[in-house]
Amino acid sequence: MIVQQLREIQHKHGWLPERELRELSDRTATPLHRIHEVASFFPHYRLKPGPTVDVKVCRDMACHLRGGPAMHEAMERYAAEVGGGEVKVEGVSCLGQCDSPPALAINDACFWGITASQARAKVRAALSKDKIHQQHADRSPLGWKIDIYDGQPRYEAVRFLVSDVEGGPSLNHRRDQVIESLKVSNLRGMGGAGFPTHLKWSTVRTQPGPEKYVVCNADESEPGTFKDRELIRRTPHLLVEGMILAGLVVGATRGFIYCRHEYEEEIEVIQEAIEAAYRANICGDSILGSNLSFALEVYVSPGGYICGEETALLEAMEDRRGEPRNKPPFPVFSGLYSKPTVINNVETLCWTPGIAMRGGEWYRDGGTRGATGLRFVSISGDVNEPGVYEVPFGQTVRELVFGSAGGMLGDQKLKAIATSGPSGGFLPAVLRRENLDSPKSKPWAEKNFAPGSDTYDILDLPLDLQTLGEVDNMLGAAFVAVGSDACMVDFALNCVRFYRNESCGKCVPCRVGSQKLTDILDQITQGKFPHKDLKVVDDLAQAMSLTSICGLGQIAANPMKTLMKHFPEELEEHLKHKRCPAGVCFRD
């Protein structure tokens, strides 16, 4: 795999020297231009030597709200003090440490929740050529329901599947049982798409041919999302067993866990779990003495938010630029190396051993208010106790923010929520009936608004897939609470800028549209955008939604659209009066 060999070269030198690329070209019989094509695409690779110390400060959602800009300024001042270009400071897309902002990477080692003074000390150590070690995190189990083994990997689901008891059910019958349990559970993809897991597995199982794959998408890069990080840290055995279980059920013999490169500690943890499974003969050849085999390994991402899109991920694994494929065909029919492929998120796979052993009802009945199942939510932003919580689908915003997350920070009031990171945009603290006028949201408003009332307290909103769809939003893995001190125009700019930065550029409407949206919001925060031209946003959003290949371009305008829809007064203050109520915009 060229991508992984490029990673090894950069790990050795800190960048990709030309002579190493030529040697790689000769060794793999790959044209040099193909290697450059890949190396120049992914943000993790460097084609030139970097500075002595490379500081990257997270610039996205949670860090933007909680100290990221101040950290960036402090590091820039320190770089100027050091002088000589030895320290380079720049912004970077979400590092997956949103529960302990601000986060930064110093020579690719991640740190979070530290002060500017502590960050300067790390930089001084790096300037002295000292090795900078990644910050370590707690790995202890937290008593989650998902971990049916209480932290002790027993791999009972795999043992059940490979057991060949005389007079017992056949292997095919046991496979049927697992898929039926998944169907009863109503387990859906936890990466955001919400596709039924049993349909994905059963479709791949019925495809002809002996060569099939299972891929875990652990490229958790959506701002505000870090729950898969915690699952890998604390329950790696569940992910390993979920991968093996998927492989044995669908008839695949090889699997890959595609993990973002910033998760160094998580990569180490999952490697250890895989090695332990091999030693226990839970994976590899002749699992537990049966005639079933499943090889499993970690594939480290070369970077880029776009690789969270499943087909872009496959392109990277096949040593190409991480650009999304046209669909159809879908990966269940033609995935990795054009073979049928199951692609599931970390959390989805971690739930499957419990469902296989305890039945679909065990998971399904965990929901509340008519919703089914449990989920892990990453909550960050202006709350007292940001973190990862195992909660029921159907839990209200109030229960999540003021129960699990300990309420709003300081004396702030809840101003807005993002229930899917930047992807769904924002919902206000108070929903207005006039803004719920779509074919889906109008019936919901009629049913849920109090008689004679034109407002609805967002704290009462149940968090489940159906309800969020009915209010013209989406439910993802990331929940960001925005306090009353924030400026929603500035926050929307932060979100669309993320999509502009992370667009792969393949689709012209996405590439140009995301830049145009960024320019519009940037001009608004400077008091330079004509109010009459605001209607262009709807045209941009529609063009991007209809013509972009993948979800990035289709949802990139959502922060701006929901700003216009739910926060018109704040937008008007910026456009008409050139005033920012939060005092964030219109600064020199």
XYZ file of C-alpha atoms in Angstrom:
588
model
C 0.000 0.000 0.000
C 1.660 3.196 -1.223
C -0.224 5.425 1.193
C 1.047 3.487 4.184
C 4.603 3.448 2.844
C 4.446 7.231 2.436
C 3.457 7.405 6.090
C 6.505 5.371 7.074
C 8.805 7.616 5.028
C 7.386 10.749 6.635
C 7.605 9.221 10.106
C 11.291 8.557 9.461
C 12.247 11.953 7.997
C 9.474 14.311 9.047
C 8.720 14.917 5.351
C 8.872 13.117 1.988
C 12.336 13.513 0.400
C 12.454 13.251 -3.394
C 14.983 10.425 -3.354
C 12.707 8.356 -1.082
C 9.781 8.914 -3.445
C 11.898 7.801 -6.399
C 12.986 4.678 -4.520
C 9.350 3.965 -3.655
C 8.471 4.397 -7.319
C 11.129 1.894 -8.362
C 10.320 -0.558 -5.577
C 6.594 -0.662 -6.326
C 6.805 -0.177 -10.106
C 4.556 2.856 -9.705
C 5.090 5.918 -11.913
C 6.528 8.813 -9.924
C 3.730 11.122 -11.020
C 1.211 8.723 -9.434
C 3.040 8.884 -6.135
C 3.159 12.699 -6.293
C -0.526 12.720 -7.184
C -1.290 10.943 -3.899
C 1.306 12.697 -1.737
C 0.170 16.166 -2.811
C -3.497 15.477 -1.995
C -3.442 14.465 1.657
C -2.796 17.195 4.262
C -0.681 14.973 6.499
C 2.133 14.685 3.979
C 4.891 17.263 3.593
C 6.795 17.553 0.326
C 9.291 20.012 1.827
C 11.133 20.079 5.156
C 9.136 21.829 7.843
C 10.269 24.272 10.528
C 12.018 23.099 13.677
C 8.676 23.255 15.481
C 5.358 23.029 13.668
C 2.416 24.194 15.800
C -1.111 23.565 14.580
C -3.957 25.012 16.657
C -7.464 23.607 16.211
C -9.742 26.232 14.701
C -13.104 24.444 14.668
C -16.366 24.585 16.651
C -15.564 23.684 20.280
C -12.061 25.139 20.230
C -13.355 28.246 18.461
C -15.836 28.725 21.316
C -13.440 27.790 24.108
C -10.021 29.387 23.714
C -8.720 28.373 20.303
C -8.308 31.912 18.908
C -6.531 33.086 22.074
C -4.197 30.064 21.956
C -3.411 30.754 18.303
C -2.556 34.390 19.059
C -0.382 33.406 22.036
C 1.551 30.884 19.934
C 2.054 33.411 17.138
C 3.461 35.909 19.631
C 5.837 33.273 20.980
C 6.932 32.294 17.459
C 7.753 35.958 16.807
C 9.810 36.059 20.017
C 11.784 32.982 18.989
C 12.285 34.425 15.486
C 14.257 32.955 12.620
C 11.252 31.052 11.287
C 12.002 28.187 13.683
C 8.422 28.016 14.929
C 5.543 27.988 12.466
C 1.987 28.470 13.758
C -1.101 27.718 11.698
C -4.682 26.578 12.099
C -5.765 22.992 11.618
C -9.093 21.253 11.221
C -10.647 19.473 14.196
C -8.214 17.236 16.105
C -10.956 15.215 17.819
C -10.284 16.603 21.317
C -13.384 18.807 21.524
C -14.129 17.868 25.150
C -10.894 19.515 26.368
C -10.373 22.666 24.314
C -8.241 24.223 23.104
C -6.407 21.448 21.248
C -3.168 21.763 19.321
C -0.538 19.594 17.680
C 3.167 20.261 18.203
C 5.280 18.364 15.689
C 2.263 16.076 15.152
C 1.889 15.236 18.857
C -1.564 16.228 20.104
C -2.269 18.117 23.320
C -5.534 19.347 24.762
C -6.831 21.406 27.660
C -3.452 23.012 28.311
C -2.644 26.672 28.907
C -0.624 28.891 26.578
C 2.200 28.780 29.134
C 2.222 24.975 29.059
C 2.138 25.023 25.260
C 5.149 27.350 25.169
C 7.027 24.915 27.409
C 6.311 22.118 24.932
C 7.564 24.265 22.077
C 10.751 25.118 24.014
C 11.373 21.421 24.541
C 10.913 20.773 20.825
C 13.320 23.599 19.993
C 15.871 21.835 22.200
C 15.383 18.708 20.045
C 13.650 16.876 22.870
C 11.136 14.240 21.806
C 7.584 15.534 22.231
C 5.319 12.711 23.372
C 1.588 12.666 22.729
C -0.580 13.501 25.715
C -1.998 10.370 27.343
C -5.635 9.829 28.245
C -7.606 7.630 30.616
C -8.401 4.181 29.185
C -10.373 2.682 32.073
C -13.850 1.201 31.432
C -16.819 3.343 32.498
C -19.471 0.689 33.049
C -21.258 1.313 29.773
C -24.114 -1.008 28.821
C -22.498 -1.569 25.436
C -19.647 -3.482 27.104
C -21.344 -6.772 27.894
C -17.972 -8.174 29.017
C -17.279 -5.524 31.695
C -13.881 -4.772 30.209
C -12.819 -8.429 29.987
C -12.809 -9.540 26.331
C -14.492 -12.941 26.128
C -15.521 -12.824 22.456
C -18.695 -14.799 23.160
C -20.368 -13.690 19.933
C -17.520 -15.051 17.814
C -17.441 -18.237 19.871
C -21.166 -18.691 19.276
C -20.797 -18.194 15.542
C -17.935 -20.654 15.043
C -19.228 -23.293 17.464
C -20.157 -26.491 15.668
C -22.186 -28.452 18.189
C -23.526 -31.799 17.009
C -27.238 -31.473 16.495
C -27.045 -27.686 16.873
C -27.886 -25.032 14.300
C -25.754 -24.850 11.176
C -23.362 -22.006 10.442
C -25.792 -20.482 7.968
C -28.564 -20.672 10.543
C -26.354 -18.958 13.124
C -25.576 -16.242 10.578
C -29.316 -15.841 10.008
C -29.812 -15.489 13.755
C -27.291 -12.649 14.002
C -28.849 -10.761 11.091
C -32.331 -11.280 12.526
C -31.170 -9.899 15.886
C -29.750 -6.855 14.106
C -33.072 -6.409 12.317
C -35.060 -6.621 15.552
C -32.692 -4.176 17.228
C -33.201 -1.533 14.523
C -29.486 -0.710 14.866
C -28.584 1.953 12.339
C -25.322 3.407 11.174
C -23.884 5.611 13.914
C -21.636 7.585 11.625
C -24.471 9.879 10.599
C -26.173 8.191 7.645
C -28.448 6.010 9.804
C -28.652 3.120 7.310
C -30.042 -0.131 8.816
C -27.119 -2.380 9.744
C -28.929 -5.641 9.030
C -29.622 -4.558 5.445
C -25.982 -3.715 4.815
C -24.741 -7.026 6.220
C -27.382 -9.163 4.515
C -26.782 -7.455 1.157
C -23.037 -8.163 1.255
C -23.695 -11.707 2.455
C -25.838 -12.475 -0.590
C -23.350 -11.120 -3.135
C -21.618 -13.775 -5.265
C -17.906 -14.467 -5.135
C -15.464 -15.529 -2.403
C -13.730 -12.164 -1.957
C -15.424 -9.671 0.356
C -14.207 -7.110 2.872
C -15.198 -5.411 6.108
C -13.970 -1.856 6.726
C -14.427 0.133 9.908
C -14.638 3.872 9.351
C -12.791 5.308 12.364
C -11.807 8.481 10.522
C -13.758 10.571 13.013
C -13.160 14.108 11.714
C -16.478 15.946 12.032
C -16.002 18.938 14.364
C -17.537 18.123 17.726
C -17.303 14.348 17.258
C -15.084 12.248 19.514
C -17.244 9.374 20.796
C -15.529 6.762 18.607
C -12.238 7.876 20.112
C -13.576 6.979 23.567
C -14.989 3.642 22.423
C -11.622 2.669 20.962
C -9.781 3.784 24.088
C -12.034 2.007 26.566
C -13.612 -0.919 24.692
C -11.258 -1.904 21.848
C -12.228 -5.563 22.224
C -15.789 -4.729 21.165
C -14.569 -3.144 17.933
C -12.302 -6.108 17.205
C -15.113 -8.575 17.854
C -17.613 -6.516 15.847
C -15.252 -6.590 12.869
C -14.719 -10.344 13.115
C -18.426 -10.952 13.631
C -19.280 -8.908 10.532
C -16.690 -10.794 8.508
C -17.897 -14.214 9.572
C -21.555 -13.336 8.985
C -21.109 -11.877 5.481
C -18.399 -14.283 4.337
C -15.468 -11.834 4.303
C -11.979 -13.045 5.163
C -10.204 -9.713 5.629
C -10.937 -6.480 7.447
C -9.393 -3.057 7.988
C -9.886 -0.473 10.709
C -9.345 2.872 8.969
C -8.299 5.256 11.759
C -7.365 8.932 11.605
C -3.634 9.495 12.075
C -4.125 12.055 14.891
C -5.454 9.251 17.117
C -1.987 7.910 17.924
C -2.948 6.456 21.278
C -6.115 4.908 19.899
C -4.128 3.284 17.087
C -1.813 1.804 19.706
C -4.767 0.552 21.779
C -6.515 -1.129 18.857
C -3.265 -2.686 17.643
C -2.803 -4.242 21.085
C -6.386 -5.569 21.027
C -5.906 -7.095 17.577
C -2.667 -8.772 18.667
C -4.422 -10.187 21.739
C -7.218 -11.545 19.540
C -4.671 -13.246 17.286
C -2.997 -14.838 20.304
C -6.386 -16.113 21.481
C -7.089 -17.512 17.989
C -10.179 -15.301 17.767
C -8.996 -13.996 14.404
C -6.523 -15.159 11.817
C -6.548 -18.623 10.263
C -8.770 -21.450 11.545
C -10.547 -19.381 14.192
C -10.920 -21.488 17.353
C -10.113 -24.591 15.338
C -12.869 -24.038 12.780
C -12.524 -23.754 9.019
C -13.282 -20.012 9.231
C -10.633 -17.301 8.882
C -10.568 -13.534 9.197
C -7.462 -11.346 9.008
C -7.650 -7.927 10.649
C -5.339 -4.911 10.562
C -5.267 -1.157 11.137
C -5.035 1.241 8.212
C -3.831 4.700 9.259
C -5.466 7.580 7.398
C -3.244 10.073 5.571
C -5.593 12.853 6.713
C -8.469 14.852 5.312
C -12.068 15.184 6.488
C -13.266 14.028 3.083
C -12.009 10.506 3.845
C -14.853 10.164 6.329
C -17.001 9.720 3.209
C -16.974 5.989 2.638
C -16.002 5.952 -1.032
C -13.266 8.583 -0.556
C -11.958 6.326 2.199
C -11.882 3.405 -0.246
C -10.046 5.521 -2.809
C -7.352 6.301 -0.233
C -7.038 2.622 0.666
C -6.532 1.854 -3.022
C -3.650 4.368 -3.210
C -5.528 7.136 -4.957
C -6.515 10.669 -4.075
C -9.306 10.627 -1.502
C -12.050 11.862 -3.811
C -15.595 10.457 -3.528
C -16.843 8.052 -6.151
C -20.032 8.419 -8.104
C -22.790 6.196 -6.731
C -24.171 3.753 -7.728
C -22.587 1.261 -7.464
C -22.618 1.310 -3.685
C -19.857 -0.329 -1.623
C -22.087 -3.265 -0.652
C -21.929 -4.261 -4.327
C -18.588 -2.810 -5.400
C -16.416 -1.509 -2.592
C -12.773 -2.112 -1.728
C -10.944 -3.416 -4.823
C -14.379 -3.535 -6.504
C -15.528 -6.306 -4.161
C -18.629 -6.342 -1.921
C -17.719 -4.447 1.241
C -19.355 -3.763 4.593
C -18.401 -0.297 5.835
C -19.535 0.489 9.369
C -18.697 3.116 11.943
C -16.880 2.254 15.210
C -19.951 2.579 17.413
C -22.133 0.521 15.067
C -19.665 -2.360 15.178
C -19.232 -2.094 18.955
C -22.963 -2.623 19.526
C -23.120 -5.817 17.438
C -21.582 -8.324 19.926
C -24.149 -7.411 22.585
C -27.003 -7.599 20.100
C -25.793 -10.985 18.822
C -25.569 -12.413 22.342
C -28.506 -10.756 24.092
C -30.945 -10.311 21.248
C -32.248 -7.346 19.342
C -34.722 -6.434 22.063
C -31.834 -5.796 24.492
C -30.723 -2.874 22.348
C -34.055 -1.796 20.873
C -35.814 -1.324 24.206
C -33.151 1.079 25.472
C -34.826 4.054 23.791
C -37.342 6.444 25.289
C -40.364 8.489 24.150
C -41.099 6.023 21.363
C -37.556 6.002 19.959
C -35.540 2.778 19.795
C -32.034 2.006 20.960
C -29.094 3.663 22.643
C -26.311 5.811 21.284
C -23.136 7.558 22.286
C -23.144 11.313 21.990
C -20.177 13.681 21.989
C -21.236 16.917 23.661
C -18.978 19.950 23.688
C -19.119 23.717 23.564
C -20.358 25.968 26.353
C -21.258 23.252 28.883
C -19.757 22.438 32.272
C -19.028 18.773 31.627
C -18.277 18.128 27.950
C -17.649 14.487 27.153
C -19.043 11.248 25.767
C -22.262 9.860 27.211
C -24.206 6.658 26.579
C -27.806 7.856 26.281
C -31.157 6.641 24.926
C -32.489 7.791 21.587
C -35.387 10.109 22.428
C -33.576 11.848 25.294
C -34.438 15.553 25.336
C -32.026 18.436 24.878
C -32.664 19.376 28.515
C -31.695 15.912 29.743
C -28.510 15.952 27.693
C -27.351 19.504 28.389
C -28.480 19.939 32.001
C -28.370 16.294 33.036
C -25.452 14.546 31.365
C -23.334 17.625 30.608
C -23.911 19.532 33.857
C -25.597 22.615 32.423
C -24.343 25.740 30.705
C -20.971 27.262 31.449
C -20.899 30.152 33.907
C -23.981 32.335 33.744
C -24.587 31.755 30.037
C -27.977 30.821 28.663
C -28.402 28.300 25.870
C -28.497 30.245 22.609
C -28.274 27.507 19.984
C -27.502 23.851 19.457
C -25.799 21.980 16.659
C -27.107 18.410 16.757
C -24.767 17.109 14.052
C -21.689 19.267 14.327
C -21.690 21.811 11.501
C -23.510 19.425 9.126
C -27.047 20.285 10.173
C -26.430 23.907 11.015
C -28.063 25.366 14.122
C -31.336 25.237 15.992
C -32.255 28.185 18.272
C -33.140 28.040 21.957
C -36.716 28.872 20.936
C -38.240 27.449 17.745
C -40.755 29.657 15.969
C -43.774 28.228 14.222
C -43.222 30.510 11.222
C -39.862 28.833 10.555
C -41.347 25.344 10.484
C -43.254 25.530 7.231
C -41.852 22.631 5.175
C -43.956 19.555 4.299
C -42.221 17.671 7.149
C -41.930 20.368 9.806
C -45.389 21.925 9.520
C -47.250 18.783 10.715
C -44.686 18.387 13.518
C -45.330 21.968 14.677
C -49.094 21.433 14.631
C -48.674 18.396 16.835
C -46.063 19.688 19.284
C -46.634 23.421 19.740
C -48.966 24.270 22.613
C -52.413 25.493 21.494
C -52.239 29.177 20.677
C -48.447 29.288 21.016
C -46.065 30.246 18.238
C -42.901 29.121 20.079
C -41.378 25.860 21.288
C -38.629 25.482 23.914
C -35.751 23.579 22.294
C -34.961 22.000 25.669
C -38.090 19.868 25.250
C -36.983 18.516 21.863
C -36.455 14.720 21.809
C -33.178 13.745 20.161
C -33.990 10.974 17.724
C -33.563 10.560 13.976
C -37.229 11.022 13.101
C -37.816 14.137 15.203
C -34.699 15.919 13.979
C -35.717 15.189 10.401
C -39.181 16.601 11.088
C -37.710 19.917 12.248
C -35.599 20.113 9.068
C -32.339 19.237 10.790
C -30.277 16.108 11.340
C -29.035 14.022 14.261
C -25.384 13.065 14.164
C -22.752 12.008 16.657
C -21.733 15.563 17.611
C -23.771 17.875 19.830
C -22.405 21.383 20.331
C -24.093 23.718 22.812
C -23.660 27.413 22.037
C -23.941 29.905 24.881
C -25.376 33.406 24.908
C -21.920 35.023 24.691
C -21.332 33.685 21.163
C -21.953 35.454 17.873
C -23.932 33.207 15.532
C -22.668 35.016 12.420
C -19.075 34.434 13.480
C -19.897 30.829 14.376
C -21.521 30.207 10.990
C -18.402 31.617 9.332
C -16.286 29.187 11.347
C -18.405 26.263 10.114
C -18.534 27.133 6.407
C -14.823 27.901 6.500
C -14.276 24.340 7.720
C -16.090 22.956 4.684
C -14.199 25.304 2.380
C -10.916 24.067 3.849
C -11.888 20.407 3.646
C -13.517 20.277 0.204
C -11.552 17.880 -1.984
C -12.220 20.134 -4.980
C -13.540 17.396 -7.247
C -16.987 18.984 -7.654
C -16.814 22.523 -9.034
C -20.041 23.679 -7.301
C -18.685 22.489 -3.932
C -15.218 23.929 -4.470
C -16.448 27.311 -5.697
C -19.630 27.429 -3.611
C -17.937 26.769 -0.283
C -15.454 29.557 -1.028
C -18.285 31.905 -2.002
C -20.194 31.161 1.223
C -17.039 31.853 3.213
C -16.506 35.136 1.371
C -20.094 36.228 2.029
C -19.926 35.586 5.764
C -16.463 37.090 5.999
C -17.751 40.277 4.360
C -20.778 40.333 6.676
C -18.519 40.228 9.737
C -16.618 43.188 8.291
C -19.706 45.171 7.370
C -18.997 44.996 3.638
C -21.770 42.762 2.257
C -24.824 44.335 0.569
C -28.068 43.220 2.213
C -29.828 42.891 -1.155
C -27.373 40.236 -2.329
C -28.220 37.799 0.464
C -30.680 35.935 -1.764
C -27.712 34.406 -3.610
C -27.218 32.063 -0.629
C -30.341 30.056 -1.475
C -29.208 29.678 -5.092
C -25.753 28.584 -3.972
C -27.151 26.092 -1.480
C -29.484 24.550 -4.035
C -26.784 24.255 -6.691
C -24.366 22.646 -4.244
C -26.994 20.260 -2.891
C -28.107 19.062 -6.326
C -24.737 18.735 -8.024
C -22.203 17.675 -5.376
C -21.205 14.016 -5.407
C -20.874 13.606 -1.654
C -22.422 14.905 1.538
C -19.857 17.637 2.125
C -21.051 19.780 -0.750
C -24.669 18.864 -0.105
C -24.678 20.189 3.477
C -21.932 22.851 3.408
C -24.489 25.675 3.200
C -26.513 24.478 6.217
C -24.763 26.731 8.780
C -25.537 29.780 6.645
C -29.081 28.666 5.794
C -29.997 28.017 9.433
C -28.395 31.317 10.477
C -30.719 33.117 8.057
C -33.729 31.060 9.105
C -33.436 30.994 12.898
C -31.299 34.039 13.753
C -32.528 36.777 11.394
C -32.357 39.540 14.015
C -28.692 38.859 14.750
C -27.896 38.712 11.052
C -29.796 41.973 10.518
C -27.735 43.674 13.223
C -24.604 42.842 11.239
C -25.982 43.681 7.801
C -27.990 46.801 8.503
C -26.513 48.303 11.644
C -22.926 47.033 11.323
C -23.097 45.937 14.937
C -22.194 42.643 16.597
C -24.176 42.125 19.839
C -21.466 39.731 21.097
C -18.667 42.177 20.282
C -16.827 39.608 18.167
C -17.088 41.059 14.646
C -16.066 44.394 13.103
C -12.633 44.345 14.679
C -9.578 45.674 12.856
